[in-house]
């Protein structure tokens, strides 16, 4: 039996290895699940349970055509996020067709939280991305750098003598073993990089709100000496914001 709840959206964020699927009632997540293999059966089951009509998909890899067909057959509105999707802000990027949909969604999530503000979104995942939108709702661009795990792995893979080190453990000012030297170099280097980017943008703009998301968000937030908003659901919230914007048009 489906639940008689109105204004529900189905949000699908397909990454390289997992898919995050959430059901929103207006701006509130009422169910969230992570799947290694996304199937039409899973989505149709959620649609039946909640009587969902609106769906948005953001994917960094190709989703099977059969899954898309089933969604189109069973839901009223489907938005497949790409460079042609209508957004609640402007894109000031020279090559919008190369801009990652996850970055667009994260900016939309931050914009929903802090409208008419200068916003930095830092997504600390496999890669770490820095994205900036000004208070006039124009996305100006951002930077891409290796993420924490990529830095650890590259030191191990591109050298003969350096071991693969985990992020957990001692973190002195200066490493006193090879392991602590690597851990300090990677983590402190990444923190200084983040703080430097924030400081540079704060000098150029009156006030800047900083959002941190991604798999390493909570870990890094403990070491960053700037006021930040940590939200691991920022991309899902942004996708919901974009879906509502298109449905209400």
mmCIF file of N, CA and C in Angstrom, residues 157-221:
data_model
loop_
_atom_site.group_PDB
_atom_site.id
_atom_site.type_symbol
_atom_site.label_atom_id
_atom_site.label_comp_id
_atom_site.label_asym_id
_atom_site.label_seq_id
_atom_site.Cartn_x
_atom_site.Cartn_y
_atom_site.Cartn_z
ATOM 1 N N UNK A 157 52.188 4.481 -4.682
ATOM 2 C CA UNK A 157 52.280 3.874 -6.012
ATOM 3 C C UNK A 157 53.396 4.455 -6.871
ATOM 4 N N UNK A 158 53.740 5.714 -6.659
ATOM 5 C CA UNK A 158 54.743 6.350 -7.512
ATOM 6 C C UNK A 158 56.122 6.440 -6.878
ATOM 7 N N UNK A 159 56.306 5.729 -5.769
ATOM 8 C CA UNK A 159 57.631 5.634 -5.151
ATOM 9 C C UNK A 159 57.923 4.173 -4.836
ATOM 10 N N UNK A 160 59.177 3.861 -4.618
ATOM 11 C CA UNK A 160 59.557 2.490 -4.290
ATOM 12 C C UNK A 160 59.543 2.227 -2.787
ATOM 13 N N UNK A 161 59.756 3.269 -1.981
ATOM 14 C CA UNK A 161 59.991 3.043 -0.552
ATOM 15 C C UNK A 161 58.865 3.493 0.369
ATOM 16 N N UNK A 162 57.954 4.352 -0.116
ATOM 17 C CA UNK A 162 56.955 4.913 0.793
ATOM 18 C C UNK A 162 55.751 3.987 0.935
ATOM 19 N N UNK A 163 55.330 3.730 2.172
ATOM 20 C CA UNK A 163 54.207 2.816 2.407
ATOM 21 C C UNK A 163 52.862 3.520 2.190
ATOM 22 N N UNK A 164 51.806 2.711 2.092
ATOM 23 C CA UNK A 164 50.442 3.240 2.058
ATOM 24 C C UNK A 164 50.002 3.481 3.496
ATOM 25 N N UNK A 165 49.635 4.720 3.794
ATOM 26 C CA UNK A 165 49.337 5.129 5.172
ATOM 27 C C UNK A 165 47.856 5.463 5.290
ATOM 28 N N UNK A 166 47.281 5.136 6.439
ATOM 29 C CA UNK A 166 45.878 5.449 6.718
ATOM 30 C C UNK A 166 45.771 6.843 7.335
ATOM 31 N N UNK A 167 44.608 7.461 7.172
ATOM 32 C CA UNK A 167 44.424 8.821 7.695
ATOM 33 C C UNK A 167 44.313 8.862 9.217
ATOM 34 N N UNK A 168 43.920 7.736 9.837
ATOM 35 C CA UNK A 168 43.767 7.722 11.289
ATOM 36 C C UNK A 168 45.097 7.412 11.963
ATOM 37 N N UNK A 169 45.361 8.111 13.058
ATOM 38 C CA UNK A 169 46.610 7.913 13.770
ATOM 39 C C UNK A 169 47.190 9.233 14.242
ATOM 40 N N UNK A 170 48.410 9.185 14.700
ATOM 41 C CA UNK A 170 49.084 10.389 15.217
ATOM 42 C C UNK A 170 49.183 11.459 14.140
ATOM 43 N N UNK A 171 49.008 12.722 14.585
ATOM 44 C CA UNK A 171 49.113 13.845 13.658
ATOM 45 C C UNK A 171 49.893 14.976 14.335
ATOM 46 N N UNK A 172 51.191 14.784 14.557
ATOM 47 C CA UNK A 172 51.998 15.823 15.212
ATOM 48 C C UNK A 172 52.253 16.994 14.252
ATOM 49 N N UNK A 173 52.858 18.047 14.776
ATOM 50 C CA UNK A 173 53.193 19.187 13.911
ATOM 51 C C UNK A 173 54.123 18.761 12.777
ATOM 52 N N UNK A 174 55.108 17.932 13.130
ATOM 53 C CA UNK A 174 56.036 17.384 12.139
ATOM 54 C C UNK A 174 56.145 15.886 12.370
ATOM 55 N N UNK A 175 56.078 15.128 11.284
ATOM 56 C CA UNK A 175 56.167 13.689 11.409
ATOM 57 C C UNK A 175 57.509 13.259 11.979
ATOM 58 N N UNK A 176 57.500 12.258 12.882
ATOM 59 C CA UNK A 176 58.746 11.744 13.446
ATOM 60 C C UNK A 176 59.001 10.291 13.029
ATOM 61 N N UNK A 177 58.143 9.777 12.150
ATOM 62 C CA UNK A 177 58.352 8.490 11.483
ATOM 63 C C UNK A 177 57.894 8.673 10.038
ATOM 64 N N UNK A 178 58.216 7.701 9.195
ATOM 65 C CA UNK A 178 57.766 7.811 7.807
ATOM 66 C C UNK A 178 56.248 7.871 7.736
ATOM 67 N N UNK A 179 55.578 7.034 8.548
ATOM 68 C CA UNK A 179 54.119 7.017 8.540
ATOM 69 C C UNK A 179 53.520 8.361 8.962
ATOM 70 N N UNK A 180 54.038 8.923 10.067
ATOM 71 C CA UNK A 180 53.482 10.198 10.523
ATOM 72 C C UNK A 180 53.879 11.343 9.593
ATOM 73 N N UNK A 181 55.046 11.237 8.964
ATOM 74 C CA UNK A 181 55.457 12.267 8.003
ATOM 75 C C UNK A 181 54.500 12.301 6.810
ATOM 76 N N UNK A 182 54.114 11.119 6.326
ATOM 77 C CA UNK A 182 53.175 11.051 5.211
ATOM 78 C C UNK A 182 51.793 11.544 5.642
ATOM 79 N N UNK A 183 51.351 11.062 6.817
ATOM 80 C CA UNK A 183 50.016 11.454 7.291
ATOM 81 C C UNK A 183 49.937 12.959 7.494
ATOM 82 N N UNK A 184 50.945 13.530 8.131
ATOM 83 C CA UNK A 184 50.956 14.980 8.349
ATOM 84 C C UNK A 184 51.052 15.733 7.031
ATOM 85 N N UNK A 185 51.895 15.247 6.134
ATOM 86 C CA UNK A 185 52.060 15.921 4.854
ATOM 87 C C UNK A 185 50.773 15.957 4.059
ATOM 88 N N UNK A 186 50.060 14.836 4.033
ATOM 89 C CA UNK A 186 48.816 14.767 3.257
ATOM 90 C C UNK A 186 47.702 15.559 3.927
ATOM 91 N N UNK A 187 47.446 15.270 5.198
ATOM 92 C CA UNK A 187 46.292 15.883 5.863
ATOM 93 C C UNK A 187 46.511 17.367 6.107
ATOM 94 N N UNK A 188 47.657 17.731 6.672
ATOM 95 C CA UNK A 188 47.908 19.144 6.926
ATOM 96 C C UNK A 188 48.037 19.926 5.619
ATOM 97 N N UNK A 189 48.643 19.311 4.616
ATOM 98 C CA UNK A 189 48.729 19.978 3.320
ATOM 99 C C UNK A 189 47.357 20.258 2.739
ATOM 100 N N UNK A 190 46.445 19.287 2.880
ATOM 101 C CA UNK A 190 45.088 19.467 2.378
ATOM 102 C C UNK A 190 44.333 20.527 3.176
ATOM 103 N N UNK A 191 44.518 20.527 4.484
ATOM 104 C CA UNK A 191 43.872 21.540 5.321
ATOM 105 C C UNK A 191 44.382 22.934 4.979
ATOM 106 N N UNK A 192 45.705 23.077 4.820
ATOM 107 C CA UNK A 192 46.266 24.385 4.469
ATOM 108 C C UNK A 192 45.768 24.831 3.098
ATOM 109 N N UNK A 193 45.602 23.903 2.194
ATOM 110 C CA UNK A 193 45.077 24.216 0.857
ATOM 111 C C UNK A 193 43.648 24.762 0.968
ATOM 112 N N UNK A 194 42.815 24.078 1.753
ATOM 113 C CA UNK A 194 41.432 24.506 1.927
ATOM 114 C C UNK A 194 41.372 25.873 2.597
ATOM 115 N N UNK A 195 42.131 26.043 3.675
ATOM 116 C CA UNK A 195 42.116 27.317 4.399
ATOM 117 C C UNK A 195 42.653 28.452 3.523
ATOM 118 N N UNK A 196 43.645 28.171 2.720
ATOM 119 C CA UNK A 196 44.189 29.193 1.832
ATOM 120 C C UNK A 196 43.184 29.638 0.798
ATOM 121 N N UNK A 197 42.423 28.695 0.259
ATOM 122 C CA UNK A 197 41.402 29.043 -0.729
ATOM 123 C C UNK A 197 40.302 29.882 -0.090
ATOM 124 N N UNK A 198 39.875 29.479 1.118
ATOM 125 C CA UNK A 198 38.846 30.246 1.820
ATOM 126 C C UNK A 198 39.337 31.661 2.110
ATOM 127 N N UNK A 199 40.576 31.781 2.604
ATOM 128 C CA UNK A 199 41.138 33.091 2.946
ATOM 129 C C UNK A 199 41.221 33.995 1.724
ATOM 130 N N UNK A 200 41.636 33.438 0.606
ATOM 131 C CA UNK A 200 41.746 34.232 -0.625
ATOM 132 C C UNK A 200 40.391 34.789 -1.047
ATOM 133 N N UNK A 201 39.348 33.954 -0.974
ATOM 134 C CA UNK A 201 38.019 34.401 -1.389
ATOM 135 C C UNK A 201 37.426 35.393 -0.404
ATOM 136 N N UNK A 202 37.734 35.248 0.881
ATOM 137 C CA UNK A 202 37.226 36.184 1.874
ATOM 138 C C UNK A 202 37.846 37.569 1.711
ATOM 139 N N UNK A 203 39.068 37.629 1.197
ATOM 140 C CA UNK A 203 39.706 38.927 0.939
ATOM 141 C C UNK A 203 39.039 39.651 -0.221
ATOM 142 N N UNK A 204 38.492 38.900 -1.165
ATOM 143 C CA UNK A 204 37.919 39.491 -2.372
ATOM 144 C C UNK A 204 36.436 39.825 -2.224
ATOM 145 N N UNK A 205 35.769 39.178 -1.269
ATOM 146 C CA UNK A 205 34.330 39.387 -1.101
ATOM 147 C C UNK A 205 34.023 39.720 0.358
ATOM 148 N N UNK A 206 32.948 40.485 0.574
ATOM 149 C CA UNK A 206 32.613 40.953 1.922
ATOM 150 C C UNK A 206 32.390 39.794 2.893
ATOM 151 N N UNK A 207 31.610 38.837 2.469
ATOM 152 C CA UNK A 207 31.340 37.679 3.313
ATOM 153 C C UNK A 207 31.144 36.462 2.424
ATOM 154 N N UNK A 208 31.616 35.325 2.893
ATOM 155 C CA UNK A 208 31.526 34.085 2.124
ATOM 156 C C UNK A 208 31.082 32.960 3.066
ATOM 157 N N UNK A 209 30.069 32.229 2.644
ATOM 158 C CA UNK A 209 29.625 31.058 3.390
ATOM 159 C C UNK A 209 30.270 29.820 2.770
ATOM 160 N N UNK A 210 30.879 29.000 3.614
ATOM 161 C CA UNK A 210 31.630 27.834 3.139
ATOM 162 C C UNK A 210 30.902 26.555 3.525
ATOM 163 N N UNK A 211 30.645 25.710 2.524
ATOM 164 C CA UNK A 211 30.016 24.407 2.733
ATOM 165 C C UNK A 211 31.030 23.317 2.429
ATOM 166 N N UNK A 212 31.074 22.319 3.297
ATOM 167 C CA UNK A 212 31.970 21.185 3.114
ATOM 168 C C UNK A 212 31.135 19.914 3.043
ATOM 169 N N UNK A 213 31.334 19.132 1.991
ATOM 170 C CA UNK A 213 30.598 17.893 1.813
ATOM 171 C C UNK A 213 31.548 16.819 1.307
ATOM 172 N N UNK A 214 31.032 15.620 1.050
ATOM 173 C CA UNK A 214 31.875 14.532 0.563
ATOM 174 C C UNK A 214 32.283 13.575 1.670
ATOM 175 N N UNK A 215 32.880 12.460 1.277
ATOM 176 C CA UNK A 215 33.209 11.385 2.204
ATOM 177 C C UNK A 215 34.173 11.760 3.311
ATOM 178 N N UNK A 216 35.083 12.712 3.059
ATOM 179 C CA UNK A 216 36.062 13.110 4.078
ATOM 180 C C UNK A 216 35.679 14.412 4.780
ATOM 181 N N UNK A 217 34.432 14.860 4.590
ATOM 182 C CA UNK A 217 34.015 16.163 5.104
ATOM 183 C C UNK A 217 34.143 16.269 6.619
ATOM 184 N N UNK A 218 33.561 15.313 7.340
ATOM 185 C CA UNK A 218 33.574 15.407 8.806
ATOM 186 C C UNK A 218 34.990 15.281 9.355
ATOM 187 N N UNK A 219 35.798 14.418 8.771
ATOM 188 C CA UNK A 219 37.179 14.249 9.227
ATOM 189 C C UNK A 219 37.961 15.552 9.057
ATOM 190 N N UNK A 220 37.852 16.170 7.887
ATOM 191 C CA UNK A 220 38.608 17.397 7.624
ATOM 192 C C UNK A 220 38.096 18.574 8.453
ATOM 193 N N UNK A 221 36.787 18.602 8.698
ATOM 194 C CA UNK A 221 36.206 19.742 9.414
ATOM 195 C C UNK A 221 36.799 19.901 10.803
#
